[in-house]
Amino acid sequence: MFAGLKRFLKKIRELIWPLLEPSESIESKEITIEDCRWEDSEIELMLKYIEQYAASEENRKNQIESKASIFIGTFTIVITVLLSLIKDILFKDVECHNYYNVIIVFLMSITVIYLCRAIWFAIKAMGKQKYCKFGFPKFMLDQDNEKKKKIIIDQYNIIEKNQEGINLKVDYMTMAQEYFKRAIVVVGILTLFIFINEVIVMKNVIYIKK
């Protein structure tokens, strides 16, 4: 019974305030020259593959950081606007602190909190992680298959080491998106509340006129 209740409460908490579950640390398995079981005639193909593999991982990292930068810039502007609206409601309408204003301020505040959380994870996604990069001059590839094999091995091992940091960036951006989704839901609720309230006010005005 308690286990079921605990799972239910966890689902409610995840719905309102999702947390980043700690990922299992998986050690990257490095390959050695003994793992190079391809033929010498396939080395050029393997070099091309490992180059494309490295480029795709680099592109994945750049896309995450670019998306995080857009999130931070956009959400900062939205938060500034919302805080300005909250201030106007709280200080300019001091005599009109009815349930309507209280609910609007509450929903706006929840939206700001969610967006701040999204910005926090976006900033973490842009943060520096342990990242290695491997480069080599073209002359190292001149008709020397042993050197080519070593380059393939080193490049592959570096890509594997970098994947943990890139995957962590992906997790941070996933969390930023989750909080953004919740902010959108709250904005939807706020919009619906304002619309319903305006309809009620209009009906009351029409009724009074009659």
Short mmCIF file of C-alpha atoms in Angstrom, two decimals, residues 10-202:
data_model
loop_
_atom_site.label_atom_id
_atom_site.label_comp_id
_atom_site.label_asym_id
_atom_site.label_seq_id
_atom_site.Cartn_x
_atom_site.Cartn_y
_atom_site.Cartn_z
CA LYS A 10 6.26 10.53 -7.16
CA LYS A 11 4.14 10.78 -10.31
CA ILE A 12 2.41 13.88 -8.94
CA ARG A 13 5.76 15.43 -8.07
CA GLU A 14 7.13 14.62 -11.54
CA LEU A 15 4.05 16.21 -13.08
CA ILE A 16 4.55 19.43 -11.13
CA TRP A 17 8.30 19.53 -10.53
CA PRO A 18 10.31 17.01 -12.60
CA LEU A 19 13.80 16.14 -11.43
CA LEU A 20 16.80 14.97 -13.40
CA GLU A 21 17.37 11.38 -12.43
CA PRO A 22 21.06 10.58 -11.91
CA SER A 23 22.26 8.58 -14.88
CA GLU A 24 24.27 5.44 -14.39
CA SER A 25 27.94 6.02 -14.96
CA ILE A 26 29.00 3.76 -17.79
CA GLU A 27 32.70 3.54 -18.44
CA SER A 28 33.58 3.90 -22.09
CA LYS A 29 35.30 0.80 -23.36
CA GLU A 30 38.48 1.70 -25.17
CA ILE A 31 39.50 -0.33 -28.18
CA THR A 32 43.04 -1.44 -28.94
CA ILE A 33 44.93 -2.60 -32.00
CA GLU A 34 43.67 -6.15 -31.29
CA ASP A 35 40.12 -4.93 -31.96
CA CYS A 36 41.02 -3.81 -35.47
CA ARG A 37 39.74 -6.85 -37.31
CA TRP A 38 39.20 -5.20 -40.64
CA GLU A 39 41.29 -5.79 -43.73
CA ASP A 40 43.92 -3.28 -44.85
CA SER A 41 41.78 -2.61 -47.92
CA GLU A 42 39.00 -1.35 -45.58
CA ILE A 43 41.13 1.17 -43.69
CA GLU A 44 40.19 4.12 -45.92
CA LEU A 45 36.51 3.32 -45.39
CA MET A 46 37.03 3.12 -41.61
CA LEU A 47 38.86 6.45 -41.62
CA LYS A 48 36.00 8.06 -43.50
CA TYR A 49 33.46 6.53 -41.11
CA ILE A 50 35.29 7.64 -37.96
CA GLU A 51 35.65 11.15 -39.39
CA GLN A 52 31.90 11.33 -40.04
CA TYR A 53 31.19 9.85 -36.60
CA ALA A 54 33.32 12.53 -34.91
CA ALA A 55 31.68 15.27 -36.99
CA SER A 56 28.17 14.08 -36.09
CA GLU A 57 28.98 14.12 -32.36
CA GLU A 58 30.50 17.60 -32.66
CA ASN A 59 27.41 18.76 -34.54
CA ARG A 60 25.15 17.25 -31.86
CA LYS A 61 27.01 19.19 -29.15
CA ASN A 62 26.84 22.44 -31.13
CA GLN A 63 23.10 22.05 -31.77
CA ILE A 64 22.40 21.53 -28.06
CA GLU A 65 24.42 24.60 -27.07
CA SER A 66 22.80 26.71 -29.80
CA LYS A 67 19.32 25.64 -28.65
CA ALA A 68 20.25 26.39 -25.04
CA SER A 69 21.41 29.88 -26.03
CA ILE A 70 18.07 30.57 -27.77
CA PHE A 71 16.17 29.30 -24.72
CA ILE A 72 18.10 31.58 -22.37
CA GLY A 73 17.61 34.71 -24.52
CA THR A 74 13.91 34.11 -25.19
CA PHE A 75 12.92 33.06 -21.68
CA THR A 76 14.80 35.99 -20.11
CA ILE A 77 12.70 38.43 -22.15
CA VAL A 78 9.45 36.61 -21.27
CA ILE A 79 10.35 36.58 -17.56
CA THR A 80 11.10 40.31 -17.66
CA VAL A 81 7.68 41.02 -19.21
CA LEU A 82 5.86 38.78 -16.72
CA LEU A 83 7.63 40.36 -13.73
CA SER A 84 6.68 43.80 -15.03
CA LEU A 85 3.02 42.72 -15.29
CA ILE A 86 3.09 41.22 -11.81
CA LYS A 87 4.56 44.46 -10.42
CA ASP A 88 1.86 46.51 -12.15
CA ILE A 89 -0.91 44.35 -10.70
CA LEU A 90 0.55 44.37 -7.20
CA PHE A 91 1.44 48.06 -6.91
CA LYS A 92 -0.85 49.92 -9.32
CA ASP A 93 -4.05 48.18 -8.34
CA VAL A 94 -3.58 48.17 -4.59
CA GLU A 95 -7.29 48.78 -4.00
CA CYS A 96 -8.35 46.00 -6.32
CA HIS A 97 -6.64 42.95 -4.81
CA ASN A 98 -9.62 40.69 -5.39
CA TYR A 99 -9.55 36.97 -6.11
CA TYR A 100 -9.13 37.70 -9.84
CA ASN A 101 -5.85 39.58 -9.42
CA VAL A 102 -4.59 37.11 -6.83
CA ILE A 103 -5.11 34.15 -9.18
CA ILE A 104 -3.51 35.98 -12.11
CA VAL A 105 -0.44 36.91 -10.04
CA PHE A 106 -0.23 33.34 -8.73
CA LEU A 107 -0.34 31.78 -12.21
CA MET A 108 2.15 34.32 -13.58
CA SER A 109 4.49 33.59 -10.68
CA ILE A 110 4.30 29.85 -11.35
CA THR A 111 5.12 30.55 -15.02
CA VAL A 112 8.14 32.64 -14.01
CA ILE A 113 9.37 29.87 -11.69
CA TYR A 114 9.07 27.26 -14.45
CA LEU A 115 10.87 29.49 -16.95
CA CYS A 116 13.65 30.23 -14.44
CA ARG A 117 14.08 26.50 -13.96
CA ALA A 118 14.20 26.03 -17.74
CA ILE A 119 16.88 28.74 -17.99
CA TRP A 120 18.86 27.05 -15.21
CA PHE A 121 19.01 23.78 -17.13
CA ALA A 122 19.76 25.59 -20.40
CA ILE A 123 22.72 27.31 -18.70
CA LYS A 124 23.95 23.93 -17.43
CA ALA A 125 23.62 22.56 -20.98
CA MET A 126 25.93 25.33 -22.18
CA GLY A 127 28.39 24.70 -19.36
CA LYS A 128 31.81 23.23 -20.01
CA GLN A 129 32.12 19.48 -19.80
CA LYS A 130 35.18 17.30 -19.99
CA TYR A 131 35.71 17.27 -23.74
CA CYS A 132 38.59 15.94 -25.78
CA LYS A 133 39.40 16.67 -29.38
CA PHE A 134 41.73 14.83 -31.69
CA GLY A 135 43.42 16.22 -34.75
CA PHE A 136 46.19 15.01 -36.97
CA PRO A 137 48.12 16.33 -39.97
CA LYS A 138 47.36 14.76 -43.34
CA PHE A 139 50.92 13.56 -43.82
CA MET A 140 50.32 10.99 -41.08
CA LEU A 141 47.99 9.19 -43.48
CA ASP A 142 50.51 8.70 -46.24
CA GLN A 143 50.56 5.00 -47.12
CA ASP A 144 51.08 3.84 -43.53
CA ASN A 145 48.33 1.46 -42.47
CA GLU A 146 49.63 1.08 -38.91
CA LYS A 147 49.45 4.83 -38.35
CA LYS A 148 45.98 4.89 -39.87
CA LYS A 149 44.84 2.14 -37.51
CA LYS A 150 46.23 4.05 -34.52
CA ILE A 151 44.44 7.21 -35.65
CA ILE A 152 41.15 5.31 -35.97
CA ILE A 153 41.60 3.80 -32.50
CA ASP A 154 42.50 7.12 -30.86
CA GLN A 155 39.64 8.97 -32.55
CA TYR A 156 37.11 6.30 -31.60
CA ASN A 157 38.25 6.25 -27.96
CA ILE A 158 38.02 10.05 -27.75
CA ILE A 159 34.49 10.03 -29.21
CA GLU A 160 33.44 7.44 -26.63
CA LYS A 161 34.89 9.54 -23.79
CA ASN A 162 33.10 12.67 -25.02
CA GLN A 163 29.71 10.98 -25.30
CA GLU A 164 29.06 11.07 -21.55
CA GLY A 165 29.41 14.88 -21.47
CA ILE A 166 27.31 15.33 -24.62
CA ASN A 167 24.59 13.02 -23.27
CA LEU A 168 24.54 15.05 -20.06
CA LYS A 169 23.99 18.21 -22.13
CA VAL A 170 21.10 16.42 -23.86
CA ASP A 171 19.61 15.55 -20.46
CA TYR A 172 19.85 19.18 -19.33
CA MET A 173 18.11 20.41 -22.48
CA THR A 174 15.41 17.75 -22.05
CA MET A 175 14.75 19.10 -18.55
CA ALA A 176 14.67 22.68 -19.88
CA GLN A 177 12.05 21.62 -22.41
CA GLU A 178 10.01 19.82 -19.73
CA TYR A 179 9.81 22.98 -17.60
CA PHE A 180 9.02 25.04 -20.70
CA LYS A 181 6.10 22.69 -21.45
CA ARG A 182 4.78 23.19 -17.93
CA ALA A 183 5.10 26.96 -18.31
CA ILE A 184 3.04 26.73 -21.52
CA VAL A 185 0.34 24.73 -19.68
CA VAL A 186 0.17 27.37 -16.92
CA VAL A 187 -0.07 30.14 -19.54
CA GLY A 188 -2.91 28.20 -21.16
CA ILE A 189 -4.71 27.96 -17.82
CA LEU A 190 -4.12 31.68 -17.25
CA THR A 191 -5.53 32.53 -20.68
CA LEU A 192 -8.58 30.33 -20.11
CA PHE A 193 -9.17 31.91 -16.69
CA ILE A 194 -8.99 35.46 -18.11
CA PHE A 195 -11.31 34.50 -20.98
CA ILE A 196 -13.92 32.95 -18.66
CA ASN A 197 -13.73 35.93 -16.32
CA GLU A 198 -14.22 38.37 -19.23
CA VAL A 199 -17.24 36.39 -20.45
CA ILE A 200 -18.78 36.52 -16.97
CA VAL A 201 -18.11 40.28 -16.73
CA MET A 202 -19.67 40.89 -20.16
#
